[in-house]
Short mmCIF file of C-alpha atoms and ligand atoms in Angstrom, two decimals:
data_model
loop_
_atom_site.label_atom_id
_atom_site.label_comp_id
_atom_site.label_asym_id
_atom_site.label_seq_id
_atom_site.Cartn_x
_atom_site.Cartn_y
_atom_site.Cartn_z
CA MET A 1 -2.73 92.30 62.95
CA SER A 2 -3.92 94.56 59.88
CA LYS A 3 -2.79 98.15 59.62
CA TYR A 4 -5.61 100.74 58.54
CA ILE A 5 -5.49 103.55 55.74
CA PHE A 6 -8.57 105.65 55.93
CA ILE A 7 -9.55 107.81 52.94
CA THR A 8 -11.67 110.84 53.10
CA GLY A 9 -12.64 113.39 50.42
CA GLY A 10 -12.94 117.04 50.47
CA VAL A 11 -14.10 119.85 48.35
CA VAL A 12 -16.43 117.97 45.97
CA SER A 13 -17.54 114.47 45.23
CA SER A 14 -16.69 112.53 42.08
CA VAL A 15 -13.01 113.39 42.12
CA GLY A 16 -12.11 109.84 41.82
CA LYS A 17 -11.64 108.86 45.33
CA GLY A 18 -12.67 105.47 44.54
CA VAL A 19 -10.00 104.95 41.80
CA SER A 20 -7.38 106.39 43.98
CA VAL A 21 -8.12 103.82 46.68
CA ALA A 22 -8.20 101.10 44.21
CA SER A 23 -4.96 102.41 42.69
CA LEU A 24 -2.98 102.40 46.15
CA GLY A 25 -4.58 98.97 46.55
CA ARG A 26 -2.62 97.88 43.18
CA ILE A 27 0.55 99.73 44.35
CA LEU A 28 0.55 97.98 47.76
CA LYS A 29 -0.31 94.63 46.09
CA SER A 30 2.65 95.05 43.63
CA ARG A 31 4.83 95.26 46.66
CA GLY A 32 3.80 92.13 48.01
CA ILE A 33 1.44 93.31 50.51
CA ALA A 34 -2.02 91.69 50.85
CA VAL A 35 -4.78 94.32 50.96
CA SER A 36 -8.61 94.40 50.91
CA GLY A 37 -10.88 97.47 50.53
CA GLN A 38 -13.93 98.49 52.26
CA LYS A 39 -16.44 101.53 51.55
CA LEU A 40 -18.45 103.25 54.26
CA ASP A 41 -21.48 105.00 52.84
CA PRO A 42 -23.12 107.58 54.85
CA TYR A 43 -26.64 107.35 53.55
CA LEU A 44 -29.46 105.66 55.39
CA ASN A 45 -30.51 103.14 52.69
CA VAL A 46 -29.46 99.58 53.76
CA ASP A 47 -27.97 98.94 50.60
CA PRO A 48 -27.93 100.58 47.08
CA GLY A 49 -29.87 97.70 45.69
CA THR A 50 -33.37 99.88 45.57
CA MET A 51 -31.54 103.11 44.67
CA SER A 52 -32.14 104.81 41.47
CA PRO A 53 -29.25 104.65 39.05
CA TYR A 54 -29.61 108.36 38.62
CA GLN A 55 -28.80 108.63 42.27
CA HIS A 56 -26.22 105.96 42.62
CA GLY A 57 -24.97 104.90 39.35
CA GLU A 58 -24.54 101.23 39.01
CA VAL A 59 -25.15 98.47 41.73
CA PHE A 60 -22.11 96.35 41.99
CA VAL A 61 -22.76 92.79 42.83
CA THR A 62 -20.33 90.88 44.76
CA LYS A 63 -19.71 87.06 44.62
CA ASP A 64 -21.72 86.54 47.92
CA GLY A 65 -24.71 88.44 46.48
CA ALA A 66 -24.39 91.87 47.96
CA GLU A 67 -25.59 94.74 46.10
CA THR A 68 -22.81 97.36 46.71
CA ASP A 69 -21.57 100.63 45.60
CA LEU A 70 -19.74 100.84 42.25
CA ASP A 71 -16.39 101.60 44.18
CA LEU A 72 -16.31 97.95 44.92
CA GLY A 73 -16.04 97.35 41.23
CA HIS A 74 -12.91 99.57 41.02
CA TYR A 75 -11.44 97.75 44.18
CA GLU A 76 -11.91 94.41 42.48
CA ARG A 77 -10.68 95.42 39.04
CA PHE A 78 -7.50 96.98 40.16
CA ILE A 79 -6.58 94.98 43.21
CA GLY A 80 -7.87 91.64 41.63
CA VAL A 81 -9.55 90.51 44.98
CA ASP A 82 -13.15 89.15 45.29
CA LEU A 83 -14.91 91.34 48.16
CA THR A 84 -17.92 90.49 50.07
CA GLN A 85 -21.03 91.81 51.68
CA ALA A 86 -19.20 93.21 54.63
CA CYS A 87 -17.09 95.49 52.38
CA ASN A 88 -19.76 97.83 51.88
CA VAL A 89 -21.05 99.36 55.04
CA THR A 90 -23.98 101.97 55.12
CA SER A 91 -25.40 103.98 57.86
CA GLY A 92 -28.61 102.17 57.32
CA GLN A 93 -27.12 98.79 58.17
CA VAL A 94 -25.37 100.30 61.28
CA TYR A 95 -28.21 101.84 62.65
CA THR A 96 -30.62 98.95 61.82
CA THR A 97 -28.10 96.69 63.89
CA VAL A 98 -27.80 99.12 66.89
CA VAL A 99 -31.79 99.47 67.05
CA GLU A 100 -32.12 95.74 66.65
CA GLN A 101 -29.90 95.32 69.73
CA GLU A 102 -31.46 97.87 71.74
CA ARG A 103 -35.03 96.17 70.78
CA ARG A 104 -33.50 92.68 72.10
CA GLY A 105 -32.49 94.59 75.30
CA ASP A 106 -28.81 94.25 74.73
CA TYR A 107 -28.09 97.66 76.20
CA LEU A 108 -29.86 96.77 79.43
CA GLY A 109 -31.66 100.13 79.60
CA GLY A 110 -28.71 102.27 79.01
CA THR A 111 -29.13 105.48 76.48
CA ILE A 112 -28.16 104.69 73.01
CA GLN A 113 -25.71 107.12 71.55
CA VAL A 114 -23.95 107.93 68.39
CA VAL A 115 -20.76 107.72 70.51
CA PRO A 116 -20.05 105.10 71.49
CA HIS A 117 -22.81 102.59 70.35
CA VAL A 118 -22.91 103.65 66.62
CA THR A 119 -19.19 104.28 66.47
CA ASN A 120 -18.25 101.03 67.96
CA GLU A 121 -20.63 99.28 65.32
CA ILE A 122 -18.70 101.04 62.65
CA LYS A 123 -15.42 100.08 64.06
CA ARG A 124 -16.46 96.42 64.74
CA ARG A 125 -17.55 96.24 60.92
CA ILE A 126 -14.22 97.50 59.71
CA ARG A 127 -12.17 95.17 62.09
CA GLU A 128 -14.25 92.34 60.94
CA VAL A 129 -13.33 92.59 57.32
CA ALA A 130 -9.61 92.96 58.36
CA GLU A 131 -9.69 89.89 60.34
CA VAL A 132 -11.78 87.93 57.72
CA SER A 133 -9.80 89.08 54.90
CA GLY A 134 -6.50 88.50 56.56
CA ALA A 135 -5.22 91.68 55.08
CA GLU A 136 -2.08 93.46 56.11
CA VAL A 137 -3.46 96.68 55.15
CA MET A 138 -7.06 97.54 55.02
CA LEU A 139 -7.95 100.52 52.73
CA VAL A 140 -11.10 102.15 54.15
CA GLU A 141 -12.86 104.71 52.07
CA VAL A 142 -15.16 107.07 53.58
CA GLY A 143 -17.99 108.00 51.00
CA GLY A 144 -19.16 111.68 50.62
CA THR A 145 -17.42 114.81 51.34
CA VAL A 146 -16.00 115.91 54.92
CA GLY A 147 -18.40 118.17 56.27
CA ASP A 148 -21.64 116.09 55.41
CA ILE A 149 -23.80 115.78 58.41
CA GLU A 150 -24.43 112.12 57.88
CA GLY A 151 -20.77 111.34 57.55
CA GLN A 152 -19.81 112.48 61.00
CA PRO A 153 -20.44 109.08 62.71
CA PHE A 154 -18.07 107.36 60.38
CA LEU A 155 -15.24 110.22 60.65
CA GLU A 156 -15.62 110.02 64.59
CA ALA A 157 -14.99 106.27 64.32
CA ILE A 158 -12.00 106.35 62.09
CA ARG A 159 -10.65 109.03 64.43
CA GLN A 160 -10.95 106.80 67.25
CA MET A 161 -9.16 104.15 65.33
CA ARG A 162 -5.90 105.63 65.62
CA LYS A 163 -6.06 105.73 69.38
CA ASP A 164 -7.30 102.06 69.35
CA GLU A 165 -4.87 100.53 66.96
CA GLY A 166 -1.82 102.70 67.69
CA ARG A 167 -0.28 105.65 65.76
CA ASP A 168 2.02 103.44 63.53
CA ASN A 169 -1.04 101.27 62.37
CA VAL A 170 -3.48 103.88 61.14
CA LEU A 171 -2.91 106.38 58.32
CA TYR A 172 -5.25 109.00 56.90
CA ILE A 173 -5.27 110.20 53.17
CA HIS A 174 -7.61 113.09 52.13
CA VAL A 175 -8.38 113.49 48.45
CA THR A 176 -9.14 116.99 47.51
CA PHE A 177 -9.88 118.80 44.27
CA LEU A 178 -7.76 122.22 43.17
CA PRO A 179 -10.23 124.17 40.91
CA HIS A 180 -8.71 125.85 38.10
CA ILE A 181 -9.36 129.68 37.29
CA ALA A 182 -9.12 129.99 33.49
CA ALA A 183 -9.04 133.89 33.72
CA THR A 184 -5.67 134.05 35.82
CA ASP A 185 -4.69 130.31 34.79
CA GLU A 186 -4.40 129.42 38.65
CA LEU A 187 -5.21 126.32 40.79
CA LYS A 188 -6.94 127.42 43.88
CA THR A 189 -5.89 125.69 47.22
CA LYS A 190 -8.37 127.52 49.51
CA PRO A 191 -11.10 124.97 49.19
CA THR A 192 -8.44 122.29 50.05
CA GLN A 193 -7.49 124.15 53.20
CA HIS A 194 -10.98 124.60 54.17
CA SER A 195 -11.85 120.91 53.80
CA VAL A 196 -8.82 120.00 55.88
CA ASN A 197 -9.48 122.38 58.54
CA GLU A 198 -12.93 120.63 58.71
CA LEU A 199 -11.30 117.31 59.26
CA ARG A 200 -9.04 118.59 61.84
CA ARG A 201 -11.85 120.14 63.79
CA ILE A 202 -13.14 116.57 64.13
CA GLY A 203 -9.61 115.58 65.24
CA ILE A 204 -8.29 113.95 62.08
CA GLN A 205 -4.95 115.26 60.72
CA PRO A 206 -4.33 113.86 57.35
CA ASP A 207 -0.88 112.23 56.75
CA ILE A 208 -1.15 112.44 52.91
CA ILE A 209 -3.19 114.85 50.65
CA LEU A 210 -3.99 113.80 47.18
CA CYS A 211 -4.93 116.87 45.12
CA ARG A 212 -7.10 115.89 42.08
CA SER A 213 -6.81 118.64 39.19
CA ASP A 214 -7.35 118.86 35.61
CA LYS A 215 -3.89 120.87 35.41
CA GLU A 216 -0.37 120.07 36.36
CA VAL A 217 0.11 121.23 40.02
CA PRO A 218 3.02 123.41 40.37
CA GLU A 219 5.52 122.80 43.29
CA SER A 220 4.52 126.06 44.75
CA ILE A 221 0.99 125.07 45.21
CA ARG A 222 2.13 121.69 46.86
CA GLU A 223 4.28 123.79 49.22
CA LYS A 224 1.35 126.02 50.19
CA ILE A 225 -0.84 123.24 50.81
CA ALA A 226 1.78 121.58 52.95
CA LEU A 227 2.32 124.75 55.03
CA PHE A 228 -1.38 125.45 55.57
CA CYS A 229 -2.41 122.05 55.95
CA ASP A 230 0.64 120.99 58.17
CA VAL A 231 1.76 117.86 55.86
CA ASP A 232 5.25 116.95 54.52
CA LYS A 233 5.48 118.45 51.17
CA GLU A 234 6.53 114.96 49.62
CA ALA A 235 2.98 113.81 51.11
CA VAL A 236 1.16 116.43 48.96
CA ILE A 237 0.70 114.35 45.84
CA SER A 238 -0.86 115.70 42.74
CA LEU A 239 -3.02 113.55 40.70
CA VAL A 240 -3.62 115.25 37.23
CA THR A 241 -6.62 113.87 35.18
CA SER A 242 -5.18 110.74 33.23
CA GLU A 243 -6.22 109.60 29.64
CA THR A 244 -7.26 106.25 31.30
CA ILE A 245 -8.09 105.35 34.99
CA TYR A 246 -5.97 102.36 34.75
CA GLU A 247 -2.78 104.77 34.54
CA VAL A 248 -3.46 106.18 38.05
CA PRO A 249 -1.69 103.41 39.86
CA LEU A 250 1.56 104.25 37.73
CA LEU A 251 1.17 107.93 38.31
CA LEU A 252 0.72 107.61 41.91
CA GLU A 253 3.71 105.11 42.41
CA GLU A 254 5.83 107.55 40.50
CA ALA A 255 4.80 110.44 42.82
CA GLY A 256 6.09 108.61 45.67
CA LEU A 257 2.74 107.44 47.17
CA GLY A 258 3.83 103.63 47.93
CA ASP A 259 7.00 104.75 49.43
CA ILE A 260 5.48 107.13 51.78
CA VAL A 261 2.76 104.74 52.76
CA VAL A 262 5.15 101.88 53.47
CA ARG A 263 7.24 104.27 55.63
CA HIS A 264 4.49 105.63 57.64
CA LEU A 265 3.06 102.34 58.57
CA GLY A 266 6.60 100.50 58.72
CA LEU A 267 5.40 97.88 56.29
CA ARG A 268 7.66 95.24 54.91
CA SER A 269 7.68 95.71 51.18
CA GLN A 270 9.28 94.18 48.29
CA LYS A 271 10.26 96.42 45.33
CA SER A 272 7.33 97.74 43.45
CA ASP A 273 6.50 95.51 40.36
CA LEU A 274 3.94 97.28 38.00
CA GLU A 275 5.56 96.07 35.01
CA ASP A 276 2.72 94.04 33.65
CA TRP A 277 0.26 96.74 34.65
CA ARG A 278 2.48 99.38 32.99
CA GLU A 279 2.44 97.32 29.57
CA MET A 280 -1.09 96.96 29.81
CA VAL A 281 -1.60 100.75 30.22
CA ALA A 282 0.80 101.37 27.12
CA ARG A 283 -1.22 99.07 24.85
CA LEU A 284 -4.43 100.92 26.19
CA LYS A 285 -2.93 104.09 25.23
CA THR A 286 -1.68 103.01 21.86
CA PRO A 287 -4.18 103.94 19.14
CA LYS A 288 -5.87 100.89 17.61
CA GLU A 289 -8.46 100.00 14.92
CA ALA A 290 -11.90 100.73 16.39
CA VAL A 291 -15.01 98.16 16.96
CA THR A 292 -18.13 100.07 17.03
CA ILE A 293 -20.53 98.73 19.78
CA GLY A 294 -24.32 100.02 20.19
CA LEU A 295 -25.28 99.84 23.96
CA ILE A 296 -28.89 99.93 24.31
CA GLY A 297 -30.17 101.18 27.77
CA LYS A 298 -32.29 103.39 29.41
CA TYR A 299 -29.84 105.37 31.35
CA VAL A 300 -27.48 106.19 28.49
CA ASP A 301 -27.12 109.82 29.53
CA LEU A 302 -25.61 108.52 32.65
CA ARG A 303 -22.61 106.49 32.00
CA ASP A 304 -21.93 105.47 35.52
CA ALA A 305 -25.08 103.09 35.49
CA TYR A 306 -23.16 100.84 32.95
CA TYR A 307 -19.67 101.22 34.66
CA SER A 308 -18.74 97.46 34.67
CA VAL A 309 -20.28 96.86 31.24
CA ARG A 310 -18.35 99.57 29.56
CA GLU A 311 -15.07 98.45 31.57
CA ALA A 312 -15.86 94.86 30.37
CA LEU A 313 -15.90 95.85 26.75
CA CYS A 314 -12.76 97.91 26.97
CA HIS A 315 -10.87 94.91 28.69
CA ALA A 316 -12.12 92.38 26.13
CA ALA A 317 -11.43 94.83 23.20
CA LEU A 318 -7.90 95.38 24.30
CA ALA A 319 -7.07 91.68 24.40
CA HIS A 320 -8.42 91.83 20.75
CA ASN A 321 -5.98 94.74 20.08
CA ARG A 322 -8.85 97.03 19.42
CA GLU A 323 -10.30 100.03 20.81
CA VAL A 324 -13.95 99.88 21.62
CA LYS A 325 -16.12 102.71 20.60
CA ILE A 326 -19.35 102.71 22.42
CA GLU A 327 -22.40 104.31 21.05
CA TRP A 328 -24.88 104.98 23.75
CA LEU A 329 -28.39 104.59 22.43
CA ASP A 330 -31.62 105.45 24.42
CA ALA A 331 -33.71 102.29 24.17
CA GLU A 332 -36.90 104.66 24.30
CA GLU A 333 -35.67 106.30 21.22
CA LEU A 334 -35.21 103.25 19.22
CA ASP A 335 -38.38 103.06 17.33
CA GLY A 336 -39.03 102.42 13.81
CA THR A 337 -35.71 104.20 12.92
CA ALA A 338 -33.63 101.34 14.38
CA ASP A 339 -32.23 100.95 10.99
CA ASP A 340 -30.52 104.18 10.71
CA ARG A 341 -29.36 104.14 14.24
CA LEU A 342 -27.95 100.60 14.03
CA GLY A 343 -26.86 100.19 10.51
CA HIS A 344 -23.17 101.01 11.16
CA ILE A 345 -23.02 99.07 14.44
CA GLN A 346 -20.77 95.98 14.56
CA GLY A 347 -22.08 94.52 17.97
CA ILE A 348 -25.12 94.97 20.02
CA VAL A 349 -25.33 94.91 23.82
CA VAL A 350 -28.46 94.99 25.68
CA PRO A 351 -27.47 95.49 29.55
CA GLY A 352 -29.45 94.76 32.68
CA GLY A 353 -32.38 96.77 33.70
CA PHE A 354 -35.73 97.01 35.74
CA GLY A 355 -38.89 98.06 34.73
CA CYS A 356 -40.65 98.50 31.43
CA ARG A 357 -39.30 101.62 30.26
CA GLY A 358 -37.17 101.32 27.08
CA VAL A 359 -37.90 97.49 26.85
CA GLU A 360 -39.55 97.76 23.55
CA GLY A 361 -36.61 99.45 22.07
CA MET A 362 -34.40 96.93 23.40
CA ILE A 363 -36.45 94.09 21.90
CA ARG A 364 -36.37 96.03 18.61
CA ALA A 365 -32.57 96.00 18.95
CA ALA A 366 -32.52 92.15 19.50
CA ARG A 367 -34.77 91.75 16.39
CA PHE A 368 -32.21 93.88 14.41
CA ALA A 369 -29.30 91.66 15.62
CA ARG A 370 -31.10 88.30 14.71
CA GLU A 371 -32.42 89.38 11.32
CA ARG A 372 -29.15 91.17 10.36
CA GLN A 373 -27.08 88.51 11.80
CA VAL A 374 -24.86 91.45 14.08
CA PRO A 375 -23.43 89.96 17.08
CA TYR A 376 -25.44 90.32 20.25
CA LEU A 377 -24.52 90.14 23.73
CA GLY A 378 -27.61 90.19 26.34
CA LEU A 379 -26.88 90.99 29.86
CA CYS A 380 -29.62 89.70 32.48
CA LEU A 381 -32.39 91.78 30.89
CA GLY A 382 -30.75 91.61 27.65
CA MET A 383 -31.30 87.89 27.67
CA GLN A 384 -35.00 88.20 28.56
CA THR A 385 -35.25 90.81 25.51
CA MET A 386 -33.57 88.33 23.25
CA ILE A 387 -36.09 85.34 24.33
CA ILE A 388 -39.06 87.92 24.15
CA GLU A 389 -38.09 88.93 20.45
CA PHE A 390 -37.56 85.20 19.51
CA GLY A 391 -40.72 84.41 21.00
CA ARG A 392 -42.74 87.06 19.01
CA HIS A 393 -41.07 85.88 16.06
CA ILE A 394 -41.88 82.07 16.34
CA PHE A 395 -45.37 82.48 18.06
CA GLY A 396 -46.25 85.47 15.67
CA THR A 397 -47.79 87.77 18.32
CA ASP A 398 -46.75 90.70 20.16
CA SER A 399 -48.38 89.25 23.15
CA VAL A 400 -45.36 87.21 23.87
CA ASN A 401 -43.56 89.24 27.02
CA SER A 402 -42.28 88.82 30.28
CA THR A 403 -44.91 89.27 33.25
CA GLU A 404 -42.67 91.94 34.55
CA PHE A 405 -43.96 94.18 31.76
CA ASP A 406 -47.18 92.65 31.02
CA THR A 407 -49.08 90.56 33.80
CA ASP A 408 -51.78 89.44 31.36
CA SER A 409 -49.34 87.99 28.73
CA THR A 410 -50.62 84.99 26.76
CA TYR A 411 -47.01 83.72 26.13
CA PRO A 412 -45.13 84.75 29.52
CA VAL A 413 -41.83 83.58 28.24
CA ILE A 414 -40.22 85.22 31.01
CA ASP A 415 -41.83 85.03 34.38
CA LEU A 416 -41.11 84.87 38.06
CA SER A 417 -39.68 81.46 39.27
CA LEU A 418 -42.27 79.55 41.23
CA SER A 419 -40.74 80.62 44.82
CA GLN A 420 -41.03 84.18 43.66
CA HIS A 421 -44.90 84.38 43.21
CA GLY A 422 -46.40 86.35 46.02
CA VAL A 423 -43.61 88.32 46.77
CA GLU A 424 -44.33 91.94 47.62
CA GLN A 425 -41.34 93.36 49.01
CA LYS A 426 -39.06 95.16 46.69
CA GLY A 427 -35.61 95.03 48.55
CA GLY A 428 -33.70 91.52 49.24
CA THR A 429 -36.16 89.33 46.83
CA MET A 430 -33.87 88.90 44.05
CA ARG A 431 -31.71 85.81 42.83
CA LEU A 432 -28.33 87.47 43.87
CA GLY A 433 -24.70 86.24 43.86
CA THR A 434 -22.83 83.43 42.32
CA TYR A 435 -24.42 80.50 41.15
CA PRO A 436 -22.77 77.66 38.84
CA CYS A 437 -23.85 77.28 35.36
CA HIS A 438 -23.17 74.24 33.22
CA LEU A 439 -22.15 74.87 29.79
CA VAL A 440 -23.38 72.64 27.23
CA SER A 441 -20.66 71.35 24.81
CA GLY A 442 -20.59 72.36 21.13
CA THR A 443 -22.22 75.88 21.86
CA ARG A 444 -20.69 79.34 21.47
CA ALA A 445 -21.03 79.76 25.08
CA ALA A 446 -19.06 76.60 25.97
CA GLU A 447 -16.47 77.51 23.28
CA SER A 448 -16.05 80.97 24.72
CA TYR A 449 -15.43 79.49 28.35
CA GLY A 450 -13.47 76.62 27.16
CA SER A 451 -14.71 74.97 30.14
CA ASP A 452 -17.65 72.98 31.41
CA VAL A 453 -18.90 75.03 34.23
CA ALA A 454 -18.95 78.63 35.17
CA TYR A 455 -19.52 80.59 38.45
CA GLU A 456 -21.35 83.90 37.66
CA ARG A 457 -22.94 86.68 39.66
CA HIS A 458 -26.97 87.15 39.38
CA ARG A 459 -29.29 90.20 40.09
CA HIS A 460 -32.70 89.37 38.77
CA ARG A 461 -36.24 88.14 39.88
CA TYR A 462 -37.36 86.66 36.42
CA GLU A 463 -36.31 83.65 34.76
CA PHE A 464 -36.90 81.87 31.26
CA ASN A 465 -40.08 80.23 31.77
CA ASN A 466 -39.66 76.42 31.16
CA ARG A 467 -43.16 76.04 29.73
CA PHE A 468 -41.96 77.68 26.47
CA ARG A 469 -38.52 75.87 26.33
CA PRO A 470 -39.61 73.11 24.04
CA PRO A 471 -41.01 75.11 21.22
CA LEU A 472 -38.58 77.68 21.34
CA GLU A 473 -35.62 75.32 21.40
CA GLU A 474 -37.17 73.38 18.47
CA ALA A 475 -37.22 76.73 16.55
CA GLY A 476 -33.54 77.14 17.19
CA LEU A 477 -32.94 78.90 20.48
CA VAL A 478 -30.16 77.01 22.44
CA ALA A 479 -30.12 76.67 26.05
CA SER A 480 -26.38 76.82 26.23
CA GLY A 481 -25.99 77.14 29.92
CA VAL A 482 -28.08 75.65 32.63
CA SER A 483 -28.21 75.44 36.42
CA PRO A 484 -26.85 71.97 37.67
CA ASP A 485 -30.50 70.68 37.92
CA GLY A 486 -31.20 71.85 34.61
CA ARG A 487 -34.21 73.67 35.65
CA LEU A 488 -32.98 77.36 35.23
CA VAL A 489 -31.77 78.57 31.76
CA GLU A 490 -28.52 80.69 32.45
CA ILE A 491 -27.48 81.20 28.82
CA THR A 492 -29.23 81.06 25.49
CA GLU A 493 -28.04 81.57 21.93
CA LEU A 494 -29.32 81.15 18.47
CA ARG A 495 -28.24 78.37 16.33
CA GLU A 496 -28.71 80.13 13.06
CA HIS A 497 -26.53 83.11 13.87
CA PRO A 498 -22.90 84.14 14.04
CA TRP A 499 -22.98 85.05 17.68
CA MET A 500 -26.23 85.95 19.53
CA VAL A 501 -25.58 84.98 22.89
CA ALA A 502 -27.08 86.25 26.13
CA CYS A 503 -26.79 85.31 29.85
CA GLN A 504 -29.34 85.52 32.80
CA PHE A 505 -26.36 86.74 35.00
CA HIS A 506 -23.85 89.65 34.76
CA PRO A 507 -20.56 88.71 33.53
CA GLU A 508 -19.41 92.26 33.52
CA PHE A 509 -18.64 92.20 37.28
CA LYS A 510 -15.89 89.45 36.82
CA SER A 511 -14.10 91.12 34.16
CA ARG A 512 -10.66 92.47 35.11
CA PRO A 513 -8.33 94.56 32.67
CA ASP A 514 -5.76 91.76 33.02
CA SER A 515 -8.27 89.07 32.80
CA PRO A 516 -11.36 89.75 30.37
CA HIS A 517 -14.36 87.73 30.64
CA PRO A 518 -14.94 84.88 28.06
CA LEU A 519 -18.45 85.88 26.80
CA PHE A 520 -17.10 89.69 26.15
CA LEU A 521 -13.92 88.16 24.59
CA GLY A 522 -16.08 85.96 22.27
CA PHE A 523 -18.54 89.01 21.76
CA LEU A 524 -15.88 91.28 20.71
CA GLY A 525 -13.96 88.71 18.67
CA ALA A 526 -17.36 88.19 16.66
CA ALA A 527 -17.92 91.91 16.55
CA LYS A 528 -14.47 92.83 15.15
CA GLU A 529 -15.36 90.51 12.06
CA THR A 530 -18.57 92.13 11.34
CA LEU A 531 -18.56 94.28 8.39
CA VAL A 532 -21.32 96.59 8.09
CA GLU A 533 -22.45 98.16 4.95
CA GLY A 534 -25.57 99.96 3.75
CA ALA A 535 -28.70 99.34 6.30
CA GLN A 536 -31.40 97.23 4.88
CA THR A 537 -35.00 98.19 5.84
CA ILE A 538 -36.19 96.57 8.84
CA LEU A 539 -39.69 95.24 8.87
CA PRO A 540 -42.54 96.59 11.27
CA LEU A 541 -43.06 94.38 14.20
CA ASN A 542 -46.06 92.62 13.84
N1 LIG B 601 -35.74 92.98 35.51
C1 LIG B 601 -35.22 91.79 35.11
C2 LIG B 601 -35.67 90.80 36.38
O1 LIG B 601 -35.70 91.13 37.41
C3 LIG B 601 -33.84 91.92 34.71
C4 LIG B 601 -32.87 92.15 35.93
C5 LIG B 601 -31.49 92.74 35.28
O2 LIG B 601 -31.28 92.94 34.38
N2 LIG B 601 -30.71 92.88 36.26
O3 LIG B 601 -35.31 89.71 36.26
#
């Protein structure tokens, strides 16, 4: 039987609740305890798949093809587990299920209410993940902050869980923020007191309070919180903003979190072993020579939109004993001045994306990479822009495009796969999740992977159009990764280039700090060797 740790947030959002949950997962794992994670998101969308990155940051894709919250990325990277669709529950999913059951007549004419029908469905989904994953401890994070209207059914459900599962099997952790007042150089506890009061009003008494702050939290402040919030002083744990998020498990374990959790839940725990992790963090924090990577995207003012890409670059750089310096370049601003903007860059990444905004800038970056022989890593849309650019070069016309951006293109080198034609609906119409990819020996892709087959996560509608394969392959584009039946091109690279490789999938979702992704490793390896001196002039696109 699983035990449950429920994590709520107070005061403000974006205080690193997801990283705290992921860190606790790592701590428990390092003590030999099997854990799994789940995120409960109170919004009414069925999944974040169709939500704007401005609203939601990155959409993280699980191996079974669910489009989920980026916190699941933290859980996977820190805990080293592969999560599934069921690990991200939204109000939209819960209400859809309940309403479908009602329409089917499952409730036999009864009145459908938030309590018990909606809360029962939430609890069913929590228990289901516990059972399927076989976790000894389920970490369940409730999104948003306590006090949000839409979060109430989730809080009510987790409140009931303590009664259902037994007091010794459930633990509540509340993550808050202590604002710092510069004038008096003080950390304030009042917002924390209020948010704990709000939690208690619903019937949840937190067992542990994690206080995020930008300053060291003095003992007296912890005592005050313990007194007002009725929590043991040692269970008021401070979490000061750290240099790298990967340090958080070490800080929390040092502050005693692991011991408190193990004691509260009566878990059989080995001695904590975070040695490898500690060594990794020490290497991360050691100053190293930098590799400058240009990331050409359309949400560059919003780093969360490319969270996993940034992390994957950082993991691979660490393996090469380098620091990655990412220059975030707005694709829309990359016009004729690409030269000045890219001249000093050692490697170019074009990440995934939807819609035509910024695409011409990404194509320009691909051209720069090809002509200057600068290493290039294309991720999903970044593979499509590489093919469009190469197509324009070979066919000598700007009419080469993806039908996503130009439905009348005379050279639609990227197009919907046949089965996709006629699809009108936006949600749930993509190639999603893990597909095998056969690597063609002798290519850079195969060399990076060091194997014949890879399993990678997808999230896209468009594909390389096979009609244009023969002329482009003849001209030097190599299909270095293909689906088992050979009909879908999964990786392309340029024959006449030191390292210009792009994939139709999203390798960034599989990179972990302690096991970087082969393609990112290959890319960083090439980038670190790239010497950039004096920009040349780039020819205008014909
Ligand atoms: N917009 C492209 C497609 O749908 C690429 C998607 C992506 O980069 N994730 O195929």
